[in-house]
PDB file of C-alpha atoms and ligand atoms in Angstrom:
ATOM      1  CA  MET A 492     -96.276  25.669  99.411  1.00  0.00           C
ATOM      2  CA  ILE A 493     -93.475  27.867  97.705  1.00  0.00           C
ATOM      3  CA  GLN A 494     -91.645  27.391 100.946  1.00  0.00           C
ATOM      4  CA  ARG A 495     -91.891  23.567 100.897  1.00  0.00           C
ATOM      5  CA  ARG A 496     -90.506  23.424  97.360  1.00  0.00           C
ATOM      6  CA  ALA A 497     -87.602  25.577  98.528  1.00  0.00           C
ATOM      7  CA  LEU A 498     -86.653  22.844 101.317  1.00  0.00           C
ATOM      8  CA  LEU A 499     -86.393  19.995  98.556  1.00  0.00           C
ATOM      9  CA  PRO A 500     -83.205  18.020  98.966  1.00  0.00           C
ATOM     10  CA  GLY A 501     -81.102  18.314  95.967  1.00  0.00           C
ATOM     11  CA  ALA A 502     -81.412  15.052  94.294  1.00  0.00           C
ATOM     12  CA  LEU A 503     -85.083  14.996  94.783  1.00  0.00           C
ATOM     13  CA  ALA A 504     -85.120  18.121  92.906  1.00  0.00           C
ATOM     14  CA  VAL A 505     -82.949  16.633  90.149  1.00  0.00           C
ATOM     15  CA  CYS A 506     -85.650  13.824  89.866  1.00  0.00           C
ATOM     16  CA  LEU A 507     -88.322  16.217  89.143  1.00  0.00           C
ATOM     17  CA  LEU A 508     -86.421  17.914  86.305  1.00  0.00           C
ATOM     18  CA  ALA A 509     -87.966  17.357  82.777  1.00  0.00           C
ATOM     19  CA  PRO A 510     -86.647  14.321  81.087  1.00  0.00           C
ATOM     20  CA  ALA A 511     -84.670  16.598  78.026  1.00  0.00           C
ATOM     21  CA  VAL A 512     -82.417  17.607  81.081  1.00  0.00           C
ATOM     22  CA  LEU A 513     -81.647  14.407  82.174  1.00  0.00           C
ATOM     23  CA  ALA A 514     -81.092  13.225  78.788  1.00  0.00           C
ATOM     24  CA  ALA A 515     -78.525  15.914  78.277  1.00  0.00           C
ATOM     25  CA  GLN A 516     -76.720  14.434  81.549  1.00  0.00           C
ATOM     26  CA  VAL A 517     -76.015  11.072  79.628  1.00  0.00           C
ATOM     27  CA  HIS A 518     -72.428  10.772  79.115  1.00  0.00           C
ATOM     28  CA  LYS A 519     -71.067   8.827  76.259  1.00  0.00           C
ATOM     29  CA  PRO A 520     -69.569   5.348  76.321  1.00  0.00           C
ATOM     30  CA  ALA A 521     -66.010   4.758  77.499  1.00  0.00           C
ATOM     31  CA  PRO A 522     -64.131   4.390  74.264  1.00  0.00           C
ATOM     32  CA  PRO A 523     -63.956   0.482  73.343  1.00  0.00           C
ATOM     33  CA  LYS A 524     -60.496  -1.615  73.297  1.00  0.00           C
ATOM     34  CA  THR A 525     -60.941  -2.145  69.790  1.00  0.00           C
ATOM     35  CA  PRO A 526     -63.056  -0.573  67.289  1.00  0.00           C
ATOM     36  CA  ARG A 527     -66.893  -1.427  66.739  1.00  0.00           C
ATOM     37  CA  LEU A 528     -69.069  -1.051  63.931  1.00  0.00           C
ATOM     38  CA  TYR A 529     -72.681  -0.148  64.726  1.00  0.00           C
ATOM     39  CA  VAL A 530     -75.165  -0.764  62.049  1.00  0.00           C
ATOM     40  CA  PHE A 531     -78.419   1.015  62.002  1.00  0.00           C
ATOM     41  CA  ASP A 532     -81.671   0.773  60.002  1.00  0.00           C
ATOM     42  CA  CYS A 533     -82.322   4.024  58.378  1.00  0.00           C
ATOM     43  CA  GLY A 534     -85.075   2.494  56.150  1.00  0.00           C
ATOM     44  CA  ALA A 535     -85.770   1.221  52.724  1.00  0.00           C
ATOM     45  CA  ILE A 536     -86.185   2.190  49.210  1.00  0.00           C
ATOM     46  CA  LYS A 537     -88.853   0.342  47.289  1.00  0.00           C
ATOM     47  CA  GLY A 538     -90.507   0.035  43.788  1.00  0.00           C
ATOM     48  CA  LEU A 539     -87.055   0.883  41.900  1.00  0.00           C
ATOM     49  CA  SER A 540     -86.931   0.128  38.131  1.00  0.00           C
ATOM     50  CA  PRO A 541     -84.084  -2.334  37.431  1.00  0.00           C
ATOM     51  CA  ALA A 542     -83.601  -1.047  34.128  1.00  0.00           C
ATOM     52  CA  THR A 543     -82.269   2.043  36.063  1.00  0.00           C
ATOM     53  CA  PHE A 544     -79.293  -0.462  37.015  1.00  0.00           C
ATOM     54  CA  GLY A 545     -79.303  -2.271  33.654  1.00  0.00           C
ATOM     55  CA  PHE A 546     -81.060  -5.180  34.879  1.00  0.00           C
ATOM     56  CA  THR A 547     -84.624  -6.968  34.408  1.00  0.00           C
ATOM     57  CA  LYS A 548     -86.494  -7.948  37.570  1.00  0.00           C
ATOM     58  CA  GLU A 549     -86.057 -11.918  36.788  1.00  0.00           C
ATOM     59  CA  GLN A 550     -82.325 -10.969  37.436  1.00  0.00           C
ATOM     60  CA  LEU A 551     -82.751  -9.394  40.592  1.00  0.00           C
ATOM     61  CA  ALA A 552     -83.117 -11.249  43.783  1.00  0.00           C
ATOM     62  CA  THR A 553     -85.008  -8.046  45.230  1.00  0.00           C
ATOM     63  CA  THR A 554     -85.311  -4.897  43.686  1.00  0.00           C
ATOM     64  CA  ASP A 555     -85.640  -3.092  47.067  1.00  0.00           C
ATOM     65  CA  PHE A 556     -82.876  -1.116  48.437  1.00  0.00           C
ATOM     66  CA  ALA A 557     -81.944  -1.103  52.169  1.00  0.00           C
ATOM     67  CA  VAL A 558     -80.757   2.563  53.438  1.00  0.00           C
ATOM     68  CA  THR A 559     -78.131   1.992  56.271  1.00  0.00           C
ATOM     69  CA  CYS A 560     -76.490   4.435  58.590  1.00  0.00           C
ATOM     70  CA  TYR A 561     -73.160   3.120  60.444  1.00  0.00           C
ATOM     71  CA  LEU A 562     -71.040   4.099  63.542  1.00  0.00           C
ATOM     72  CA  ILE A 563     -67.622   3.440  63.948  1.00  0.00           C
ATOM     73  CA  ALA A 564     -66.484   3.416  67.308  1.00  0.00           C
ATOM     74  CA  HIS A 565     -62.436   3.665  67.762  1.00  0.00           C
ATOM     75  CA  PRO A 566     -60.576   3.660  70.896  1.00  0.00           C
ATOM     76  CA  LYS A 567     -59.477   7.259  69.890  1.00  0.00           C
ATOM     77  CA  GLY A 568     -63.010   8.476  68.391  1.00  0.00           C
ATOM     78  CA  THR A 569     -65.963   8.118  66.636  1.00  0.00           C
ATOM     79  CA  LEU A 570     -66.644   8.208  62.574  1.00  0.00           C
ATOM     80  CA  MET A 571     -70.182   8.269  61.011  1.00  0.00           C
ATOM     81  CA  TRP A 572     -70.579   6.940  57.882  1.00  0.00           C
ATOM     82  CA  ASP A 573     -73.418   7.675  55.948  1.00  0.00           C
ATOM     83  CA  VAL A 574     -76.933   9.189  57.237  1.00  0.00           C
ATOM     84  CA  GLY A 575     -79.917   8.247  55.940  1.00  0.00           C
ATOM     85  CA  VAL A 576     -82.754   9.099  53.254  1.00  0.00           C
ATOM     86  CA  VAL A 577     -85.138  10.838  55.735  1.00  0.00           C
ATOM     87  CA  PRO A 578     -84.335  13.264  58.218  1.00  0.00           C
ATOM     88  CA  ASP A 579     -85.205  12.999  61.935  1.00  0.00           C
ATOM     89  CA  SER A 580     -87.135  16.320  61.769  1.00  0.00           C
ATOM     90  CA  ALA A 581     -89.662  14.486  59.696  1.00  0.00           C
ATOM     91  CA  PHE A 582     -90.849  12.338  62.237  1.00  0.00           C
ATOM     92  CA  LYS A 583     -93.699  13.591  63.869  1.00  0.00           C
ATOM     93  CA  GLY A 584     -92.974  11.776  67.401  1.00  0.00           C
ATOM     94  CA  ASP A 585     -95.724   9.578  67.167  1.00  0.00           C
ATOM     95  CA  GLY A 586     -93.771   6.436  66.605  1.00  0.00           C
ATOM     96  CA  ALA A 587     -95.434   6.305  62.874  1.00  0.00           C
ATOM     97  CA  PRO A 588     -92.806   5.674  59.930  1.00  0.00           C
ATOM     98  CA  VAL A 589     -92.426   8.287  57.630  1.00  0.00           C
ATOM     99  CA  THR A 590     -92.763   7.779  53.759  1.00  0.00           C
ATOM    100  CA  GLN A 591     -91.253  10.218  51.207  1.00  0.00           C
ATOM    101  CA  GLY A 592     -91.582   9.296  47.519  1.00  0.00           C
ATOM    102  CA  PRO A 593     -90.445   5.445  47.253  1.00  0.00           C
ATOM    103  CA  SER A 594     -88.378   5.765  50.733  1.00  0.00           C
ATOM    104  CA  THR A 595     -90.070   4.701  54.209  1.00  0.00           C
ATOM    105  CA  VAL A 596     -87.932   5.074  57.426  1.00  0.00           C
ATOM    106  CA  THR A 597     -89.433   3.260  60.554  1.00  0.00           C
ATOM    107  CA  LYS A 598     -86.822   4.868  63.081  1.00  0.00           C
ATOM    108  CA  PRO A 599     -85.125   8.012  63.185  1.00  0.00           C
ATOM    109  CA  LEU A 600     -81.208   8.109  63.481  1.00  0.00           C
ATOM    110  CA  LYS A 601     -80.575  10.124  66.687  1.00  0.00           C
ATOM    111  CA  PRO A 602     -82.529   7.951  68.879  1.00  0.00           C
ATOM    112  CA  GLN A 603     -80.764   4.877  67.613  1.00  0.00           C
ATOM    113  CA  LEU A 604     -77.453   6.698  68.383  1.00  0.00           C
ATOM    114  CA  ALA A 605     -79.102   7.800  72.192  1.00  0.00           C
ATOM    115  CA  ALA A 606     -79.680   3.820  72.887  1.00  0.00           C
ATOM    116  CA  ILE A 607     -76.028   3.258  72.785  1.00  0.00           C
ATOM    117  CA  GLY A 608     -75.337   6.457  74.672  1.00  0.00           C
ATOM    118  CA  TYR A 609     -73.887   8.956  71.507  1.00  0.00           C
ATOM    119  CA  THR A 610     -75.354  12.082  70.390  1.00  0.00           C
ATOM    120  CA  PRO A 611     -74.109  14.013  67.136  1.00  0.00           C
ATOM    121  CA  ALA A 612     -72.144  16.200  69.727  1.00  0.00           C
ATOM    122  CA  ASP A 613     -69.901  13.045  70.511  1.00  0.00           C
ATOM    123  CA  ILE A 614     -69.143  12.348  66.930  1.00  0.00           C
ATOM    124  CA  ASN A 615     -65.691  13.400  65.964  1.00  0.00           C
ATOM    125  CA  TYR A 616     -65.555  12.615  62.181  1.00  0.00           C
ATOM    126  CA  LEU A 617     -68.168  12.568  59.374  1.00  0.00           C
ATOM    127  CA  ALA A 618     -67.541  10.755  56.067  1.00  0.00           C
ATOM    128  CA  LEU A 619     -70.274  10.036  53.582  1.00  0.00           C
ATOM    129  CA  SER A 620     -69.621   7.659  50.583  1.00  0.00           C
ATOM    130  CA  HIS A 621     -71.086  10.487  48.453  1.00  0.00           C
ATOM    131  CA  TYR A 622     -73.638  13.110  48.257  1.00  0.00           C
ATOM    132  CA  HIS A 623     -76.588  11.516  46.719  1.00  0.00           C
ATOM    133  CA  SER A 624     -79.813  12.058  48.855  1.00  0.00           C
ATOM    134  CA  ASP A 625     -80.365   8.866  50.334  1.00  0.00           C
ATOM    135  CA  HIS A 626     -77.060   9.060  52.309  1.00  0.00           C
ATOM    136  CA  THR A 627     -77.126  12.642  53.531  1.00  0.00           C
ATOM    137  CA  ALA A 628     -80.495  13.028  55.073  1.00  0.00           C
ATOM    138  CA  ASN A 629     -79.021  14.060  58.565  1.00  0.00           C
ATOM    139  CA  ALA A 630     -75.740  15.059  57.838  1.00  0.00           C
ATOM    140  CA  ASN A 631     -76.361  18.994  59.431  1.00  0.00           C
ATOM    141  CA  ASP A 632     -76.753  17.264  62.341  1.00  0.00           C
ATOM    142  CA  PHE A 633     -73.504  16.238  62.484  1.00  0.00           C
ATOM    143  CA  ALA A 634     -71.703  19.754  61.032  1.00  0.00           C
ATOM    144  CA  GLY A 635     -69.628  20.110  64.897  1.00  0.00           C
ATOM    145  CA  ALA A 636     -67.736  16.727  63.729  1.00  0.00           C
ATOM    146  CA  THR A 637     -64.669  17.055  61.266  1.00  0.00           C
ATOM    147  CA  TRP A 638     -66.104  16.422  57.847  1.00  0.00           C
ATOM    148  CA  ILE A 639     -63.870  14.153  55.512  1.00  0.00           C
ATOM    149  CA  VAL A 640     -64.519  14.713  51.954  1.00  0.00           C
ATOM    150  CA  GLU A 641     -63.015  14.628  48.444  1.00  0.00           C
ATOM    151  CA  GLN A 642     -62.116  17.870  46.524  1.00  0.00           C
ATOM    152  CA  ALA A 643     -64.279  16.819  43.755  1.00  0.00           C
ATOM    153  CA  GLU A 644     -67.202  15.871  45.615  1.00  0.00           C
ATOM    154  CA  ARG A 645     -67.317  18.958  47.941  1.00  0.00           C
ATOM    155  CA  ASP A 646     -66.745  21.128  44.836  1.00  0.00           C
ATOM    156  CA  ALA A 647     -70.148  19.149  43.556  1.00  0.00           C
ATOM    157  CA  MET A 648     -71.986  19.751  46.734  1.00  0.00           C
ATOM    158  CA  PHE A 649     -71.475  23.480  46.897  1.00  0.00           C
ATOM    159  CA  ALA A 650     -71.821  23.906  42.985  1.00  0.00           C
ATOM    160  CA  ASP A 651     -73.976  26.626  41.617  1.00  0.00           C
ATOM    161  CA  LYS A 652     -75.917  24.290  39.795  1.00  0.00           C
ATOM    162  CA  PRO A 653     -77.042  21.273  42.162  1.00  0.00           C
ATOM    163  CA  ALA A 654     -76.208  17.815  40.686  1.00  0.00           C
ATOM    164  CA  ASN A 655     -78.518  14.803  40.265  1.00  0.00           C
ATOM    165  CA  ILE A 656     -80.229  13.209  43.469  1.00  0.00           C
ATOM    166  CA  MET A 657     -78.741  15.649  45.692  1.00  0.00           C
ATOM    167  CA  GLN A 658     -80.941  17.652  48.576  1.00  0.00           C
ATOM    168  CA  GLY A 659     -78.295  20.279  49.184  1.00  0.00           C
ATOM    169  CA  PRO A 660     -80.435  21.594  52.086  1.00  0.00           C
ATOM    170  CA  SER A 661     -79.690  18.299  54.085  1.00  0.00           C
ATOM    171  CA  PHE A 662     -75.668  19.126  54.086  1.00  0.00           C
ATOM    172  CA  SER A 663     -75.669  23.064  53.710  1.00  0.00           C
ATOM    173  CA  ALA A 664     -74.200  23.388  57.541  1.00  0.00           C
ATOM    174  CA  LEU A 665     -71.183  20.982  56.479  1.00  0.00           C
ATOM    175  CA  LYS A 666     -69.761  24.006  54.244  1.00  0.00           C
ATOM    176  CA  ASN A 667     -68.618  25.587  57.461  1.00  0.00           C
ATOM    177  CA  SER A 668     -67.313  22.438  59.590  1.00  0.00           C
ATOM    178  CA  LYS A 669     -63.867  21.677  60.137  1.00  0.00           C
ATOM    179  CA  THR A 670     -63.221  19.598  57.120  1.00  0.00           C
ATOM    180  CA  VAL A 671     -60.274  17.488  55.928  1.00  0.00           C
ATOM    181  CA  VAL A 672     -60.147  17.988  51.847  1.00  0.00           C
ATOM    182  CA  LEU A 673     -58.695  14.698  50.075  1.00  0.00           C
ATOM    183  CA  HIS A 674     -57.356  14.439  46.695  1.00  0.00           C
ATOM    184  CA  GLY A 675     -58.024  10.816  45.737  1.00  0.00           C
ATOM    185  CA  GLU A 676     -55.315   9.459  48.844  1.00  0.00           C
ATOM    186  CA  ASP A 677     -56.066   6.921  51.357  1.00  0.00           C
ATOM    187  CA  TYR A 678     -56.953   8.764  54.782  1.00  0.00           C
ATOM    188  CA  ASP A 679     -56.129   6.468  57.682  1.00  0.00           C
ATOM    189  CA  VAL A 680     -58.863   8.368  59.813  1.00  0.00           C
ATOM    190  CA  PHE A 681     -57.174   7.509  63.457  1.00  0.00           C
ATOM    191  CA  GLY A 682     -53.745   6.642  62.442  1.00  0.00           C
ATOM    192  CA  ASP A 683     -53.567   3.057  63.015  1.00  0.00           C
ATOM    193  CA  GLY A 684     -54.656   1.478  60.042  1.00  0.00           C
ATOM    194  CA  THR A 685     -58.355   0.089  61.226  1.00  0.00           C
ATOM    195  CA  VAL A 686     -60.471   2.473  59.721  1.00  0.00           C
ATOM    196  CA  VAL A 687     -59.487   4.079  56.396  1.00  0.00           C
ATOM    197  CA  LEU A 688     -61.441   5.911  53.367  1.00  0.00           C
ATOM    198  CA  LYS A 689     -60.395   5.110  49.936  1.00  0.00           C
ATOM    199  CA  SER A 690     -61.163   6.934  47.028  1.00  0.00           C
ATOM    200  CA  ALA A 691     -63.453   5.150  44.576  1.00  0.00           C
ATOM    201  CA  PRO A 692     -64.975   7.831  42.120  1.00  0.00           C
ATOM    202  CA  GLY A 693     -67.576   7.255  39.467  1.00  0.00           C
ATOM    203  CA  HIS A 694     -70.696   7.150  41.088  1.00  0.00           C
ATOM    204  CA  THR A 695     -69.956  10.792  42.031  1.00  0.00           C
ATOM    205  CA  PRO A 696     -67.196  12.766  41.721  1.00  0.00           C
ATOM    206  CA  GLY A 697     -65.869  12.040  44.789  1.00  0.00           C
ATOM    207  CA  HIS A 698     -67.530   8.863  45.564  1.00  0.00           C
ATOM    208  CA  GLN A 699     -65.561   6.916  48.642  1.00  0.00           C
ATOM    209  CA  VAL A 700     -65.577   3.481  50.442  1.00  0.00           C
ATOM    210  CA  LEU A 701     -64.426   2.497  53.963  1.00  0.00           C
ATOM    211  CA  PHE A 702     -61.995  -0.019  54.790  1.00  0.00           C
ATOM    212  CA  LEU A 703     -62.255  -1.444  58.614  1.00  0.00           C
ATOM    213  CA  LYS A 704     -59.834  -3.962  60.282  1.00  0.00           C
ATOM    214  CA  LEU A 705     -62.090  -5.478  63.098  1.00  0.00           C
ATOM    215  CA  ALA A 706     -60.326  -7.550  65.854  1.00  0.00           C
ATOM    216  CA  LYS A 707     -62.749 -10.558  65.807  1.00  0.00           C
ATOM    217  CA  THR A 708     -64.876 -10.074  62.376  1.00  0.00           C
ATOM    218  CA  GLY A 709     -61.524  -8.902  60.092  1.00  0.00           C
ATOM    219  CA  PRO A 710     -61.260  -6.854  57.230  1.00  0.00           C
ATOM    220  CA  LEU A 711     -64.201  -5.352  55.983  1.00  0.00           C
ATOM    221  CA  LEU A 712     -64.881  -3.131  52.786  1.00  0.00           C
ATOM    222  CA  LEU A 713     -68.574  -0.760  53.238  1.00  0.00           C
ATOM    223  CA  ALA A 714     -68.807  -0.123  49.412  1.00  0.00           C
ATOM    224  CA  GLY A 715     -71.236   3.068  49.346  1.00  0.00           C
ATOM    225  CA  ASP A 716     -72.954   2.769  46.221  1.00  0.00           C
ATOM    226  CA  LEU A 717     -69.735   1.124  44.442  1.00  0.00           C
ATOM    227  CA  TYR A 718     -72.387  -1.468  43.628  1.00  0.00           C
ATOM    228  CA  HIS A 719     -76.293  -1.331  44.638  1.00  0.00           C
ATOM    229  CA  TYR A 720     -77.074  -5.039  44.010  1.00  0.00           C
ATOM    230  CA  ALA A 721     -74.938  -7.765  44.736  1.00  0.00           C
ATOM    231  CA  GLU A 722     -75.952  -9.540  40.956  1.00  0.00           C
ATOM    232  CA  GLU A 723     -73.951  -6.108  39.709  1.00  0.00           C
ATOM    233  CA  ARG A 724     -70.635  -7.435  40.796  1.00  0.00           C
ATOM    234  CA  PHE A 725     -68.389  -8.571  38.329  1.00  0.00           C
ATOM    235  CA  THR A 726     -70.496  -7.286  35.609  1.00  0.00           C
ATOM    236  CA  ASP A 727     -70.023  -4.017  33.666  1.00  0.00           C
ATOM    237  CA  LYS A 728     -73.421  -3.042  34.097  1.00  0.00           C
ATOM    238  CA  VAL A 729     -73.929   0.747  36.289  1.00  0.00           C
ATOM    239  CA  PRO A 730     -76.694   2.858  36.916  1.00  0.00           C
ATOM    240  CA  THR A 731     -77.847   5.036  34.152  1.00  0.00           C
ATOM    241  CA  PHE A 732     -77.489   7.816  36.352  1.00  0.00           C
ATOM    242  CA  GLU A 733     -73.903   7.412  37.018  1.00  0.00           C
ATOM    243  CA  PHE A 734     -71.410  10.498  37.000  1.00  0.00           C
ATOM    244  CA  ASN A 735     -68.834   8.252  34.944  1.00  0.00           C
ATOM    245  CA  LYS A 736     -69.050   5.143  33.898  1.00  0.00           C
ATOM    246  CA  GLU A 737     -65.460   4.530  33.048  1.00  0.00           C
ATOM    247  CA  GLN A 738     -64.347   6.101  35.992  1.00  0.00           C
ATOM    248  CA  SER A 739     -66.887   3.483  38.136  1.00  0.00           C
ATOM    249  CA  LEU A 740     -65.507   0.728  36.459  1.00  0.00           C
ATOM    250  CA  ALA A 741     -61.873   1.613  36.908  1.00  0.00           C
ATOM    251  CA  SER A 742     -62.821   2.013  40.886  1.00  0.00           C
ATOM    252  CA  ARG A 743     -64.386  -1.231  40.827  1.00  0.00           C
ATOM    253  CA  ALA A 744     -61.559  -3.034  39.691  1.00  0.00           C
ATOM    254  CA  LYS A 745     -59.093  -1.165  41.999  1.00  0.00           C
ATOM    255  CA  VAL A 746     -61.544  -2.124  44.914  1.00  0.00           C
ATOM    256  CA  GLU A 747     -61.664  -5.767  43.719  1.00  0.00           C
ATOM    257  CA  GLU A 748     -58.063  -6.099  43.459  1.00  0.00           C
ATOM    258  CA  PHE A 749     -57.609  -4.455  46.985  1.00  0.00           C
ATOM    259  CA  LEU A 750     -60.310  -7.178  48.137  1.00  0.00           C
ATOM    260  CA  LYS A 751     -58.233  -9.876  47.111  1.00  0.00           C
ATOM    261  CA  LYS A 752     -55.258  -8.493  48.379  1.00  0.00           C
ATOM    262  CA  SER A 753     -56.461  -7.599  51.945  1.00  0.00           C
ATOM    263  CA  GLY A 754     -58.689 -10.635  52.044  1.00  0.00           C
ATOM    264  CA  ALA A 755     -61.723  -8.185  53.084  1.00  0.00           C
ATOM    265  CA  GLN A 756     -65.613  -8.872  52.941  1.00  0.00           C
ATOM    266  CA  LEU A 757     -67.626  -6.513  50.779  1.00  0.00           C
ATOM    267  CA  TRP A 758     -70.582  -4.879  52.059  1.00  0.00           C
ATOM    268  CA  ILE A 759     -73.071  -3.504  49.700  1.00  0.00           C
ATOM    269  CA  GLU A 760     -75.050  -0.816  51.572  1.00  0.00           C
ATOM    270  CA  HIS A 761     -78.333  -1.262  49.758  1.00  0.00           C
ATOM    271  CA  ASP A 762     -78.082  -4.949  49.483  1.00  0.00           C
ATOM    272  CA  TYR A 763     -81.531  -5.537  51.179  1.00  0.00           C
ATOM    273  CA  LEU A 764     -81.164  -9.424  51.652  1.00  0.00           C
ATOM    274  CA  LEU A 765     -77.242  -8.360  53.279  1.00  0.00           C
ATOM    275  CA  HIS A 766     -78.770  -5.756  55.488  1.00  0.00           C
ATOM    276  CA  ALA A 767     -81.682  -7.791  56.846  1.00  0.00           C
ATOM    277  CA  LYS A 768     -78.697 -10.471  57.982  1.00  0.00           C
ATOM    278  CA  LEU A 769     -76.804  -7.887  59.523  1.00  0.00           C
ATOM    279  CA  LYS A 770     -76.456  -7.636  63.606  1.00  0.00           C
ATOM    280  CA  LYS A 771     -78.256  -3.912  64.110  1.00  0.00           C
ATOM    281  CA  SER A 772     -77.160  -1.588  66.822  1.00  0.00           C
ATOM    282  CA  PRO A 773     -77.169  -1.902  69.937  1.00  0.00           C
ATOM    283  CA  GLU A 774     -75.590  -5.090  68.794  1.00  0.00           C
ATOM    284  CA  TYR A 775     -71.992  -4.376  67.045  1.00  0.00           C
ATOM    285  CA  TYR A 776     -69.197  -5.946  65.114  1.00  0.00           C
ATOM    286  CA  GLU A 777     -65.688  -5.813  66.783  1.00  0.00           C
TER     287      GLU A 777
HETATM  288 ZN1  LIG B 476     -75.821   6.547  45.389  1.00  0.00          ZN
END
């Protein structure tokens, strides 16, 4: 028996290897010719109190939040933007959804990435709109990427006294990541103006938004939590837990001005109805 095994041709021996080994052999996709935006379903948050956001139930189409994660695949590299509310490690591998408090997630993030050929090791840059726990769940998986963060945000994330709505353990590994620290300036990630981080503080001390210039879709702004509901736009309503309300309103005014000037569409990340309409990975926007 041992002798026959030793005589197995190499190709057949590879076929007998465990699936995990084969998965490790998957190569990341060739870089696209123009930037692509992949939208991942990272769950939903239900049962929120509209009063927390300055609304009555009747004033909102729905109080539910979508939770969205994004990958930008650019000819020169990759950027993850926001990484979910429930970590992949909370899934039991039985296909069942995971509920933590008001959040329910049906699909872990890494298998969604793997379905389009990427592993966390293929990700060059990580940027979070902000440190709230519904945006950071899988951050440690991307600690090998270069983290792009505002100084004020990073300071709050690693302060002795943790900020509100923060899960420090979810991003603790970023402390030692290669880091680009920003001080309110725009950051053109790949140097060609197609993927640009813009400071929009207030919701948190170093909240940021992401501008994309896509060849077919056109200019697009991923708003982080600059707004939570479509109905919030053009009001002075901000959540009760806002870090600095005046700063938020100033950031909104600045971003609205930019949207007018650039002609960019605005995607509010938690907008449940918008999210339901978006193409999800493996489809993409280009
Ligand atoms: Zn938030």
